Coordinates of C-alpha atoms in Angstrom, one line a residue:
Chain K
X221 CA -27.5 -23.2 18.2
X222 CA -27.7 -22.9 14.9
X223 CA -25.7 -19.6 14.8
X224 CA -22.8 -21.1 16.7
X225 CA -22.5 -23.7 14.1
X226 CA -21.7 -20.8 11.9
X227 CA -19.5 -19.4 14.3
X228 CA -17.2 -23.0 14.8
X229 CA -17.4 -23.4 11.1
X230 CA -16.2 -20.0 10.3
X231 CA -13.2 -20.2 12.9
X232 CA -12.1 -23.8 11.7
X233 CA -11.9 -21.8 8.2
X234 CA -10.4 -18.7 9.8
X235 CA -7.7 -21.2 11.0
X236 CA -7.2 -22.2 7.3
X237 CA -6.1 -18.9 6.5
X238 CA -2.3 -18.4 7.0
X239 CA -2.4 -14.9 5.7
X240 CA -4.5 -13.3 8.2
X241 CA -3.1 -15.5 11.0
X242 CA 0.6 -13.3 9.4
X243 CA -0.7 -9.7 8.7
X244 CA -3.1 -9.6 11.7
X245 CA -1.7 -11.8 14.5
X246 CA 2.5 -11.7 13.6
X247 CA 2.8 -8.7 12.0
X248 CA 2.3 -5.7 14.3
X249 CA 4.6 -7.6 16.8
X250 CA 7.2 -8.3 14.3
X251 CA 7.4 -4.6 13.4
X252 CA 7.4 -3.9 17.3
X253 CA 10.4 -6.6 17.6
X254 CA 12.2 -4.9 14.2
X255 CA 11.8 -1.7 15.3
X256 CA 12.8 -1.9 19.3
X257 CA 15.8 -3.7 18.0
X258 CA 17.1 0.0 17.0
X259 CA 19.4 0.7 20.1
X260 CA 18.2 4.4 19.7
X261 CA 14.7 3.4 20.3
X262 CA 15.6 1.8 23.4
X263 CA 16.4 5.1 25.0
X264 CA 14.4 8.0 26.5
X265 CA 13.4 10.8 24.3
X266 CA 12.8 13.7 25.5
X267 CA 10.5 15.1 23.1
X268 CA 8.2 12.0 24.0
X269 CA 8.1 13.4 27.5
X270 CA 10.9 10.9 28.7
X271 CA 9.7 7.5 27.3
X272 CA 11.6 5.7 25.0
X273 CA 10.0 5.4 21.2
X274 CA 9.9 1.7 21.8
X275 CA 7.3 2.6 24.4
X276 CA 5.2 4.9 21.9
X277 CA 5.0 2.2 19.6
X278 CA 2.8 -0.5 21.7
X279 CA -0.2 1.4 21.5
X280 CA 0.5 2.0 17.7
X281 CA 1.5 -2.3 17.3
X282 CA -1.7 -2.5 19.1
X283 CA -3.9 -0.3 17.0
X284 CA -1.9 -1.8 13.7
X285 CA -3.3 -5.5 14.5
X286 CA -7.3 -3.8 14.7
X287 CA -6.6 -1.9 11.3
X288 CA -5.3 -5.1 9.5
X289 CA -8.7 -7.1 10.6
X290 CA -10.8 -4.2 10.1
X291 CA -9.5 -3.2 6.7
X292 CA -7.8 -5.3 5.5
X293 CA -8.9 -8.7 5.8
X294 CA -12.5 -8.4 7.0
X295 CA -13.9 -6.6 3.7
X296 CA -12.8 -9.2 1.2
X297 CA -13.6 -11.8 3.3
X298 CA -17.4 -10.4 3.5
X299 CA -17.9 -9.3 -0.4
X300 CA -16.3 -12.9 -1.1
X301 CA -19.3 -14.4 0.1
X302 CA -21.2 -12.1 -1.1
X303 CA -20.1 -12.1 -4.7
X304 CA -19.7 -15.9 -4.7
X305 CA -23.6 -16.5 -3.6
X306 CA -22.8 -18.0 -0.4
X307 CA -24.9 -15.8 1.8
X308 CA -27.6 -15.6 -0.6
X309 CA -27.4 -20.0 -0.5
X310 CA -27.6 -19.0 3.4
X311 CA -30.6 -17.1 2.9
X312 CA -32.7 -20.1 1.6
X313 CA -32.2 -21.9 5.2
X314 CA -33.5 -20.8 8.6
X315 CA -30.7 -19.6 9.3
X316 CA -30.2 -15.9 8.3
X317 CA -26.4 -14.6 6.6
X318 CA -26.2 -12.4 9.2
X319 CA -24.9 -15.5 10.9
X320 CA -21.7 -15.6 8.8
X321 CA -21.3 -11.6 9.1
X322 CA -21.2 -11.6 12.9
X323 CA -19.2 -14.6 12.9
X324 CA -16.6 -12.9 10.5
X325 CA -16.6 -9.7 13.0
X326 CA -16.4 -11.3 15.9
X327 CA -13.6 -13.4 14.5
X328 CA -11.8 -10.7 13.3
X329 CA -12.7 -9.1 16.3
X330 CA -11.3 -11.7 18.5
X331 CA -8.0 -11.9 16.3
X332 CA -7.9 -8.0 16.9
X333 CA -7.6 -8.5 20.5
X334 CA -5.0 -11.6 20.4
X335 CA -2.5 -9.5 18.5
X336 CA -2.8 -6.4 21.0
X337 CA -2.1 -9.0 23.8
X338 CA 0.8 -10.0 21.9
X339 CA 2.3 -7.1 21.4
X340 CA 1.7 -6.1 24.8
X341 CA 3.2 -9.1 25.9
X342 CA 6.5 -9.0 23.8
X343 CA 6.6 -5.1 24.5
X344 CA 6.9 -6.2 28.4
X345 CA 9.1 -8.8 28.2
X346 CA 11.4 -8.6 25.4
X347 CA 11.6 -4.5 25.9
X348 CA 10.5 -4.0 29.5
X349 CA 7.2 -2.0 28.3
X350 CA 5.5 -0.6 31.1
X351 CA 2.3 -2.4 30.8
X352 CA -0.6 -0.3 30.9
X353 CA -1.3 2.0 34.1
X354 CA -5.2 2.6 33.8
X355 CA -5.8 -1.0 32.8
X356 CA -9.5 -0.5 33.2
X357 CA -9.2 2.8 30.9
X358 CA -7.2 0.4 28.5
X359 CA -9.0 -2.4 28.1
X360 CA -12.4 -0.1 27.1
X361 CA -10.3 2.2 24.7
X362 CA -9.3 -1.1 23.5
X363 CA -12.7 -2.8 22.9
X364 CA -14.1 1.1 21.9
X365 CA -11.2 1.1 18.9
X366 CA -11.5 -2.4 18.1
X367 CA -15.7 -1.9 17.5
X368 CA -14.6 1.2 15.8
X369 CA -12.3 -1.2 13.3
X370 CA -14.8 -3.8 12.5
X371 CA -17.6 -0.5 11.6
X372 CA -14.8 0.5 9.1
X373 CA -14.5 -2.5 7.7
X374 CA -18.6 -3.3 7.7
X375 CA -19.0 0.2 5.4
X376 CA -15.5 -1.0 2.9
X377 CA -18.1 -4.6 2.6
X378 CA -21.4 -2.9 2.4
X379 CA -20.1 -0.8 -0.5
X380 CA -17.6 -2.5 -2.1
X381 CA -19.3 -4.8 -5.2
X382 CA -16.1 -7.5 -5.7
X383 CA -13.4 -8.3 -3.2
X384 CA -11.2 -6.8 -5.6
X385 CA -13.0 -3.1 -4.8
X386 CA -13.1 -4.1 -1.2
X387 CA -9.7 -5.0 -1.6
X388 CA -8.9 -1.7 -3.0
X389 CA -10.6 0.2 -1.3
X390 CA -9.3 -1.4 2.4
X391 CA -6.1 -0.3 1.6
X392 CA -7.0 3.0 0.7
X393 CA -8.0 3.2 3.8
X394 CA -5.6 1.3 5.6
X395 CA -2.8 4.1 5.0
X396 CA -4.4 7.2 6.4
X397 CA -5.7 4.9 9.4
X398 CA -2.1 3.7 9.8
X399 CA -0.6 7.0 9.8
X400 CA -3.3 8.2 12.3
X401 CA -2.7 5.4 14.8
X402 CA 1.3 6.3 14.5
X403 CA 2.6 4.1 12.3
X404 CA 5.0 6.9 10.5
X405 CA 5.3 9.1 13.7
X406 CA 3.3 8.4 17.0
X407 CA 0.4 10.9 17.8
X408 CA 2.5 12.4 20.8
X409 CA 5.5 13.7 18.5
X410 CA 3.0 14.9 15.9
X411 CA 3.2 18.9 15.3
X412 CA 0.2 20.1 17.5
X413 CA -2.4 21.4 15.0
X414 CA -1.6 18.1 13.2
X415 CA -2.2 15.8 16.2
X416 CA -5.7 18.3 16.9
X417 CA -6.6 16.9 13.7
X418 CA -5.6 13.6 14.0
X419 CA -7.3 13.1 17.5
X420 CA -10.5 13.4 15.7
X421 CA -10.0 10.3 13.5
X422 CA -10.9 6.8 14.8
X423 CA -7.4 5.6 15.1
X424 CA -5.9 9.0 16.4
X425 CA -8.9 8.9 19.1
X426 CA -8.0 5.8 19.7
X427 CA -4.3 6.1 20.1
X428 CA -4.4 9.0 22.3
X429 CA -7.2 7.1 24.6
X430 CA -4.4 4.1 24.6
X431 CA -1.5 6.4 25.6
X432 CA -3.4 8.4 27.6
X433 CA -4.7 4.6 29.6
X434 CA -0.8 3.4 29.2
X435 CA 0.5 6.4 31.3
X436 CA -1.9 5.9 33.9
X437 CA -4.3 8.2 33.3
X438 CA -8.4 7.6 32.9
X439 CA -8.4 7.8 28.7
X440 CA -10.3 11.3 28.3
X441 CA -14.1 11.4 27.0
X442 CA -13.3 13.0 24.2
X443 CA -11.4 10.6 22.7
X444 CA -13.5 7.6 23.7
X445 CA -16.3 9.7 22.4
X446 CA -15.1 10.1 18.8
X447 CA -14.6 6.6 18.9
X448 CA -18.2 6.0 19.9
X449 CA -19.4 8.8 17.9
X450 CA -17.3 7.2 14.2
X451 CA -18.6 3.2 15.2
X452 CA -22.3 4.3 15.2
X453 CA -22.0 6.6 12.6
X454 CA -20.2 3.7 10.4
X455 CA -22.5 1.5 11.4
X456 CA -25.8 3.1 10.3
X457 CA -23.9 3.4 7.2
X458 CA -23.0 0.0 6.6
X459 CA -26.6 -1.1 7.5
X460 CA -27.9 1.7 5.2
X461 CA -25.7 0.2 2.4
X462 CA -25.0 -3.1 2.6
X463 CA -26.2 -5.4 0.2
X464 CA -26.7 -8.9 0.6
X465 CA -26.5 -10.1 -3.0
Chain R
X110 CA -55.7 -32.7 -7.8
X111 CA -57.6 -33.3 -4.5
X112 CA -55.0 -31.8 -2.2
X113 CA -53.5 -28.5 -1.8
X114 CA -50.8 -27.8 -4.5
X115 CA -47.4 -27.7 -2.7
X116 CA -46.3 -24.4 -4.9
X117 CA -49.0 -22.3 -6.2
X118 CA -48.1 -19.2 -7.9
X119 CA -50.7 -17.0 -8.9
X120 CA -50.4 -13.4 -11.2
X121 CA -46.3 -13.3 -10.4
X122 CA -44.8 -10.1 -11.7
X123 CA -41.7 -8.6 -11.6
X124 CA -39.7 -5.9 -12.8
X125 CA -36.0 -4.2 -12.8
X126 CA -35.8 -1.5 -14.0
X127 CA -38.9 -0.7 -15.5
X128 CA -38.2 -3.9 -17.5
X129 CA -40.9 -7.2 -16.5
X130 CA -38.8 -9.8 -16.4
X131 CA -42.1 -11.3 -15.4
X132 CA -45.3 -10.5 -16.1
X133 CA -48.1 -12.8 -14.9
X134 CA -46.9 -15.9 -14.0
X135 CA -49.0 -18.8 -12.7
X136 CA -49.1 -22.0 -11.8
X137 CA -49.7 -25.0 -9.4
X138 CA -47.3 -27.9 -8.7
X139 CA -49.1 -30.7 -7.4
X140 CA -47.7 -33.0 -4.4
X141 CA -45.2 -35.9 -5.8
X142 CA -45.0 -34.3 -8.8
X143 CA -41.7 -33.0 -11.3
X144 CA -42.6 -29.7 -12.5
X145 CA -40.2 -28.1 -15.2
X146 CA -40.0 -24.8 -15.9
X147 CA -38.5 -24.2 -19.3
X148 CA -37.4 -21.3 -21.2
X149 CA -34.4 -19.2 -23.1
X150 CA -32.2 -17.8 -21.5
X151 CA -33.4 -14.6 -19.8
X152 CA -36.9 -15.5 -20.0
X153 CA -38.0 -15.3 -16.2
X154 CA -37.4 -18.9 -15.0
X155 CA -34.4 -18.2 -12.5
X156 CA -36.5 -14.8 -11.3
X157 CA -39.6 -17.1 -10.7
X158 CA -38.0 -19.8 -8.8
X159 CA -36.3 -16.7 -6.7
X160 CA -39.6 -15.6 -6.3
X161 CA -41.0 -18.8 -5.0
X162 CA -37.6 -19.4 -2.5
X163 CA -38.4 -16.2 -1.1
X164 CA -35.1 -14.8 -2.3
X165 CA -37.2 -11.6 -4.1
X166 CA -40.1 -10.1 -3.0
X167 CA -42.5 -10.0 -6.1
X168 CA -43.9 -6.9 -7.7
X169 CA -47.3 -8.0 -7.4
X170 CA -49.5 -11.4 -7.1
X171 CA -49.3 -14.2 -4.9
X172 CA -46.5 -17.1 -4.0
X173 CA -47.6 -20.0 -1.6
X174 CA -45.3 -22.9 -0.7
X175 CA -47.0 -25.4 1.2
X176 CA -50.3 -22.3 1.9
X177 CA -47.3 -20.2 3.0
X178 CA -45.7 -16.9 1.9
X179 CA -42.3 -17.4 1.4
X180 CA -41.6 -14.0 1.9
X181 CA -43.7 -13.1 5.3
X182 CA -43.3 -16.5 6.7
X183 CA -39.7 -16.9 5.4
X184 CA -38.7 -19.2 8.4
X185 CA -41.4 -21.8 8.1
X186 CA -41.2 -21.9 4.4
X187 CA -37.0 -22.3 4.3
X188 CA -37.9 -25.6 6.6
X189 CA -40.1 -27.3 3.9
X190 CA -38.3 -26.3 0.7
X191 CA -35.1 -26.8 -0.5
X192 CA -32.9 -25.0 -2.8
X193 CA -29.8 -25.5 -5.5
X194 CA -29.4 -21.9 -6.5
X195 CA -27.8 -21.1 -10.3
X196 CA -24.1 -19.9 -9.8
X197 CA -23.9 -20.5 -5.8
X198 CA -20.8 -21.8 -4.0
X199 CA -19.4 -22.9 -0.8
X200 CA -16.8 -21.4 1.3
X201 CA -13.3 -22.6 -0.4
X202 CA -11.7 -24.3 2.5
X203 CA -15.1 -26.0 4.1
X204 CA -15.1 -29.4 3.3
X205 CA -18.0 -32.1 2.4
X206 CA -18.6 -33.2 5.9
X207 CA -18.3 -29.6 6.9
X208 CA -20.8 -28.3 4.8
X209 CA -23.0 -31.5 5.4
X210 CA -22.8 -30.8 9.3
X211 CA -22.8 -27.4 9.1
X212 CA -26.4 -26.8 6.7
X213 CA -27.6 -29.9 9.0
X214 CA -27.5 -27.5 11.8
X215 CA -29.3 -25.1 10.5
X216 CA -32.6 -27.2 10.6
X217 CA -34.6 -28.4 13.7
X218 CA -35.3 -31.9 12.1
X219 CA -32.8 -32.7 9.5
X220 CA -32.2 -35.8 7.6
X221 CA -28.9 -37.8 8.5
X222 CA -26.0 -36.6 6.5
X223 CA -24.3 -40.0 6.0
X224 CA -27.0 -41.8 3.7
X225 CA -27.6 -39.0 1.9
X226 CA -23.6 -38.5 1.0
X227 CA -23.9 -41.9 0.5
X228 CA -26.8 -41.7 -2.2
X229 CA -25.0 -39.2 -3.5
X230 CA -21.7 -40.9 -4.2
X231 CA -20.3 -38.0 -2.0
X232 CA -18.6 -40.4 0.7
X233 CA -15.0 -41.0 -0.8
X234 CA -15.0 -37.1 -1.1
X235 CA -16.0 -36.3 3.0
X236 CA -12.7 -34.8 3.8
X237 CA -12.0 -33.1 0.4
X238 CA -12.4 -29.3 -0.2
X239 CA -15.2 -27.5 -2.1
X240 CA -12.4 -25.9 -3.8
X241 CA -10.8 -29.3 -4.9
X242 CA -14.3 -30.8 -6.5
X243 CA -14.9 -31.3 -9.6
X244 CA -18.2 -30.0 -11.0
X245 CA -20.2 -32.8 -10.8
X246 CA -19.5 -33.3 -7.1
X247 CA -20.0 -29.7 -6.2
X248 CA -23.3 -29.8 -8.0
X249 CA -24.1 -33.6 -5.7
X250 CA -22.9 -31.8 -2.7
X251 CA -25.6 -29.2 -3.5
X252 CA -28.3 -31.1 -4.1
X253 CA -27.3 -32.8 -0.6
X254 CA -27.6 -29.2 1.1
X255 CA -31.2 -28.7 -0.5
X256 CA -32.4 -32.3 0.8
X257 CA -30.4 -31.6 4.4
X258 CA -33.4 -30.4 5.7
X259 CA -35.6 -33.0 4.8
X260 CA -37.7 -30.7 2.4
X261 CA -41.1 -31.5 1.0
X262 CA -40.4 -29.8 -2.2
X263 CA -36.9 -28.7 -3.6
X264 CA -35.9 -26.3 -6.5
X265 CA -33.3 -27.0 -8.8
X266 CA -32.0 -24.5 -10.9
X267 CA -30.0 -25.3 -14.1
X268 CA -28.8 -28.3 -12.0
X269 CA -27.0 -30.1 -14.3
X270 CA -25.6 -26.9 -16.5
X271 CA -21.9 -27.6 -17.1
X272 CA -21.8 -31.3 -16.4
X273 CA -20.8 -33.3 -19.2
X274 CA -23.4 -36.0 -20.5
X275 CA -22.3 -38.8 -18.2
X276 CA -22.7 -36.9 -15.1
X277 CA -25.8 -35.5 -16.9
X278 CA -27.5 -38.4 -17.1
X279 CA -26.6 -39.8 -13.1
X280 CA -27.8 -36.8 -11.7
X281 CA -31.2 -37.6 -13.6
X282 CA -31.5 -40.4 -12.1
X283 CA -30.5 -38.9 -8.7
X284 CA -33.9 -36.7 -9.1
X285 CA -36.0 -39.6 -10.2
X286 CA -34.8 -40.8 -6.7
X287 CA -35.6 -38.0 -4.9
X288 CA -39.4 -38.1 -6.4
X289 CA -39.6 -41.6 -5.7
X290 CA -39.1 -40.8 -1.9
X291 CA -42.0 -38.3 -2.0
X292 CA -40.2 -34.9 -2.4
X293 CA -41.7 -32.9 -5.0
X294 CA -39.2 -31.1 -7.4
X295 CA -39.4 -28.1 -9.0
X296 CA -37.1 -28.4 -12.2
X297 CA -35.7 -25.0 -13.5
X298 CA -34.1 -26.2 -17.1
X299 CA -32.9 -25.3 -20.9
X300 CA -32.3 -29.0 -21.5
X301 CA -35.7 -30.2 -23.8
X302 CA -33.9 -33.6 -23.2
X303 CA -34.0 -33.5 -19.6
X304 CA -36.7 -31.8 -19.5
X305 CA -38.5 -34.6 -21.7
X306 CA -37.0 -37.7 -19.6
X307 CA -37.4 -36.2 -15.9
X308 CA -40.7 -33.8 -15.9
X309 CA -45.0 -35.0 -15.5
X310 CA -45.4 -30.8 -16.6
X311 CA -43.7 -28.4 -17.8
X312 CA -44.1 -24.4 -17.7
X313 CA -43.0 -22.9 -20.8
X314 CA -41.9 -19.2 -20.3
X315 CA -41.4 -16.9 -23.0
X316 CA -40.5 -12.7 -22.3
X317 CA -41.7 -13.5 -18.4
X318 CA -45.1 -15.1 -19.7
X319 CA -45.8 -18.7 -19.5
X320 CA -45.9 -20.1 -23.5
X321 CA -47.9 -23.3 -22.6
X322 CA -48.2 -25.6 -19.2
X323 CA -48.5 -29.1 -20.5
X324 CA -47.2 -32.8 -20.1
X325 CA -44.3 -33.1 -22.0
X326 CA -46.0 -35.6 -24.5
X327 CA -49.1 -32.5 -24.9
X328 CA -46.5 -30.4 -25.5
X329 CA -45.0 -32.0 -28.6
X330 CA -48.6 -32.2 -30.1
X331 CA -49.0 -29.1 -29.9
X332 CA -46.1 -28.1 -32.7
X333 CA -46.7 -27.3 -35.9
X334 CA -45.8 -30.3 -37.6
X335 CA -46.3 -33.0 -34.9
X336 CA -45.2 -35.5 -37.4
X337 CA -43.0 -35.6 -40.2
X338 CA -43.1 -37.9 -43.2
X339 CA -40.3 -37.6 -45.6
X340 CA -39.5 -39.9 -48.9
X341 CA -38.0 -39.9 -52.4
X342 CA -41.3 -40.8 -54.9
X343 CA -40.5 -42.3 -57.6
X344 CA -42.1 -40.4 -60.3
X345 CA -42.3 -36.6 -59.6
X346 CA -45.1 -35.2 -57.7
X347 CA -47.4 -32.3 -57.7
X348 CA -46.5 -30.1 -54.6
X349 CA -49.7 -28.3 -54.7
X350 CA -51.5 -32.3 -54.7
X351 CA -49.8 -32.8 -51.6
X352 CA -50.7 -29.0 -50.1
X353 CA -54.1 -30.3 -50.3
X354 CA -54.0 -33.0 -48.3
X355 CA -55.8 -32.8 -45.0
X356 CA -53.6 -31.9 -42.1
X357 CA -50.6 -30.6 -44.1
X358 CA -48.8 -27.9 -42.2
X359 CA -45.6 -27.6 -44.7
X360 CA -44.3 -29.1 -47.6
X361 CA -40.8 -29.6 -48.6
X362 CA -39.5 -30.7 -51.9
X363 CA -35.1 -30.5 -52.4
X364 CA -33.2 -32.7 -54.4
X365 CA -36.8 -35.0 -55.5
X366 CA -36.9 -35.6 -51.9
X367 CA -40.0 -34.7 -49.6
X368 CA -40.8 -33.9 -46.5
X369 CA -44.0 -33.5 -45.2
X370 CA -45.1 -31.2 -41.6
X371 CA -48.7 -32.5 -40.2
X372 CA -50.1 -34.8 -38.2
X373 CA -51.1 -38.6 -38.2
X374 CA -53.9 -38.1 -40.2
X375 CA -51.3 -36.7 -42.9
X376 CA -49.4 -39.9 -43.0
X377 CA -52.6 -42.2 -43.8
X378 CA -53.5 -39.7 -46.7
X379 CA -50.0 -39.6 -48.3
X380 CA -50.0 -43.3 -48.2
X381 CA -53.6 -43.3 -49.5
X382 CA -52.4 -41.2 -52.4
X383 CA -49.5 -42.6 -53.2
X384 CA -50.8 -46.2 -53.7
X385 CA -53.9 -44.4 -56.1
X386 CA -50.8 -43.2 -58.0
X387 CA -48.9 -46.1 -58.1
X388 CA -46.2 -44.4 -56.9
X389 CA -42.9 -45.9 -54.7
X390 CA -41.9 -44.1 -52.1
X391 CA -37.9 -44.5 -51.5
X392 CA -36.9 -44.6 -48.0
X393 CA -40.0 -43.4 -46.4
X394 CA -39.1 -42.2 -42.6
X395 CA -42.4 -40.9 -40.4
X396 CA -40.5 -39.1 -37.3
X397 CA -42.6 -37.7 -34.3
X398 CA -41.7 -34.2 -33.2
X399 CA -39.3 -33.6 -30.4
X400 CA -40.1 -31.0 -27.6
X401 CA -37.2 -29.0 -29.6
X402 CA -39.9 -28.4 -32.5
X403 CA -42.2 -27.7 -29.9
X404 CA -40.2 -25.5 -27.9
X405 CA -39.2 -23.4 -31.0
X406 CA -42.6 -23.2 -32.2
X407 CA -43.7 -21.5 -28.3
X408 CA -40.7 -19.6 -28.1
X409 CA -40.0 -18.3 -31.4
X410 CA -43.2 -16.3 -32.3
X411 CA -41.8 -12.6 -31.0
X412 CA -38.6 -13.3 -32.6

């Protein structure tokens, strides 16, 4: 009872914040939108084994909204309240500040989720993407590589002093997660020891579990279990680290 | 001192870095009562009122608030005591009434919001921003979270730093009203004046040990020169005929003008002296000693 006051309060402040509501919700859609605009991304490739690159890039809109939560705006959110005494005020109540950190992830979370819907969404109607084949497949690579966002962004907070380091060190992070969800060049065009690599990041995992679920396929254990495998392993690590003052 | 103090520390000690910050702390605070804790800066008091919050977990000897350990019984304790932390703040974009409903939540029983915004002078500002508050109001808005839960006792640390001397003095009287409906208050403070005006005892801690634990009044008699007596004789006088004279702590002669460090019994034997000598004294002044004098005679030894 208590903990969902936290939870309404911390959405009704969430919804204060025009800038995540941009980079996570609007943005990944809007560079879908830009870039199926392209007429030559419109037509089949057939290095991309016949789909068109307009159809490579939902799964990489989709994982794009998770990394934006995860690392970007999740980690200064977190160390904000951290290095401005808020969850140590918290900790003089009965009510614990792990509260206000579930409520952030779950938010973030949720926020995750919204944007892959709208991408999917725009992707099927604006550019007559396919939706998802496997949809079961989908929705639990989904769920898998958002979880394995929100670890990634738990360890940038638990070690990160200021927001400015979180900050910092989010976007550090944010590029080499971008380019191995697809961002530059999906995961399927990739050169093949490159893409052997990549699969064994969080976001490659994940984007190969996504495609794999898109194209109608059951997303293969291997890649949902590197994504299992990174969310614990971040998660011990953010518990290990984290710091609540 | 027939009931169980509401705070009792006992033997407090604690350490970063090899470094006591402090090093045997006690002290009771009685039911009803104001209880300063006063200090320099980096003396302890902020680390001992963490301590009794339940914030830090102490090195070694024994916290109760209310018979309980606010570390091991850190539920039951955050029900009964409330706390205005040094250097806390509220989420940017929450307003009053947010924060009022929102900290409300967080206790079983709690007391009703609107009075207390209203005793607080916090009820024009309801819909306003933390981030758009001036100081004074984000410093009433926290003293409203610490009494939210209807507290028995409440900590307030360096409450009325940074507030200039008008909203100084209304938040005194703000804590005078919290006493006088039954909440005890533990006063964390490098104010002597406050201190003075708003505590029944006060702790004085030095290097993480407590300097004295008196009223406020005991305190002051205890400095060196409890009483000074300054005036301009008019014939010179013999410094060392005053040095003798029972009670002296210091003498002072610049410009023909004396002063005089000692206690009452100083003043009747300078007078007594001065009328055998026939001697005038020009604007005579006998001043009692502020808890300043007596806070720089406690705190200044090791310096």
């Amino acid at each position: 009872m208590s903990s969902t006051a936290v939870l309404k309060t911390e959405a009704r402040l969430f919804g204060r914040e025009p800038g995540a509501h941009f980079w996570i919700l609007a943005f990944p859609t809007l560079l879908l939108v830009i870039l199926g605009s392209i007429p030559g991304f419109r037509t089949t490739q057939d290095d991309l084994g016949g789909i068109r690159i307009v159809d490579a890039y939902v799964p990489v809109t989709v994982l794009l909204g998770m990394i934006v939560a995860g690392l970007q705006s999740l980690p200064p959110g977190i160390t904000g309240y951290r290095e401005r005494g808020i969850l140590r005020r918290m900790s003089t109540t009965p009510v614990r500040p792990s509260a206000l950190l579930s409520a952030h992830m779950g938010l973030h979370g949720a926020a995750a989720v919204l944007s892959a819907l709208l991408a999917l969404s725009v992707g099927r109607i604006v550019f007559d993407v396919a939706l998802p084949r496997q949809p079961f497949g989908y929705v639990l690579a989904l769920l898998l590589a958002v979880a394995v966002a929100l670890a990634m962004g738990a360890l940038v907070s638990a070690l990160a002093r200021t927001s400015k380091a979180a900050t910092a060190v989010g976007t550090a992070a944010f590029f080499p997660s971008m380019f191995c969800a697809g961002v530059y060049i999906p995961v399927q065009t990739m050169p093949d020891v490159l893409a052997r690599i990549v699969e064994f990041t969080p976001f490659g995992a994940a984007a190969q579990a996504l495609n794999e679920a898109a194209a109608g396929d059951w997303p293969g254990w291997d890649h949902l279990g590197v994504l299992v495998a990174w969310t614990v392993v971040l998660t011990v690590a953010a518990a290990r680290w984290f710091r609540w003052e | 001192m027939t009931s169980e103090p509401v705070i009792e520390v006992t033997g407090l000690r604690k350490s970063y870095g090899g470094r006591a910050v402090v090093d045997g702390v006690s002290f009771a605070v009685e039911e009803g009562e104001i209880f300063g804790i006063l200090g320099p800066n980096g003396a302890g008091k902020t680390t001992t009122v963490e301590c009794v919050e339940g914030l830090r977990i102490p090195d070694a000897g024994r916290v109760r608030v209310t018979g309980l350990d606010p570390v091991a019984d850190h539920d039951a304790v955050s029900r009964v005591l409330g706390a205005q932390l040094q250097e806390s703040e509220l989420q940017e974009k929450l307003t009053v009434r947010e924060a009022l409903e929102l900290y409300a939540a967080f206790y079983p029983s709690p007391a009703d919001w609107r009075p207390l915004a209203e005793r607080l002078g916090l009820t024009g500002k309801l819909d306003s921003r933390f981030g758009k508050l001036s100081g004074g109001q984000k410093q009433r808005l926290f003293i409203a979270l610490a009494l939210i839960g209807d507290p028995r006792v409440v900590v307030l640390d360096e409450l009325t730093s940074g507030l200039d001397p008008r909203a100084r003095r209304d938040t005194w009287e703000l804590i005078e009203d919290i006493r006088a409906n039954g909440v005890t208050v533990l006063l964390v403070t490098h104010f002597m004046e406050e201190a003075q005006r708003l505590c029944d005892r006060i702790a004085v801690i030095d290097q993480g040990r407590i300097a004295a634990l008196d009223t406020p009044r005991g305190l002051i008699a205890r400095a060196t020169n409890a009483t000074l007596i300054s005036f301009t004789p008019s014939v010179p006088l013999d410094e060392r005929d005053l040095a003798a004279l029972p009670a002296v702590a210091s003498v002072e002669c610049k410009e023909g003008r004396i002063t005089l460090g000692g206690t009452d019994e100083t003043v009747n034997a300078v007078i007594t002296l001065l009328a055998r000598q026939r001697i005038t004294a020009h604007q005579l002044r006998v001043t009692d000693a502020t808890l300043d004098d007596a806070f720089l005679d406690l705190t200044g030894v090791a310096r």
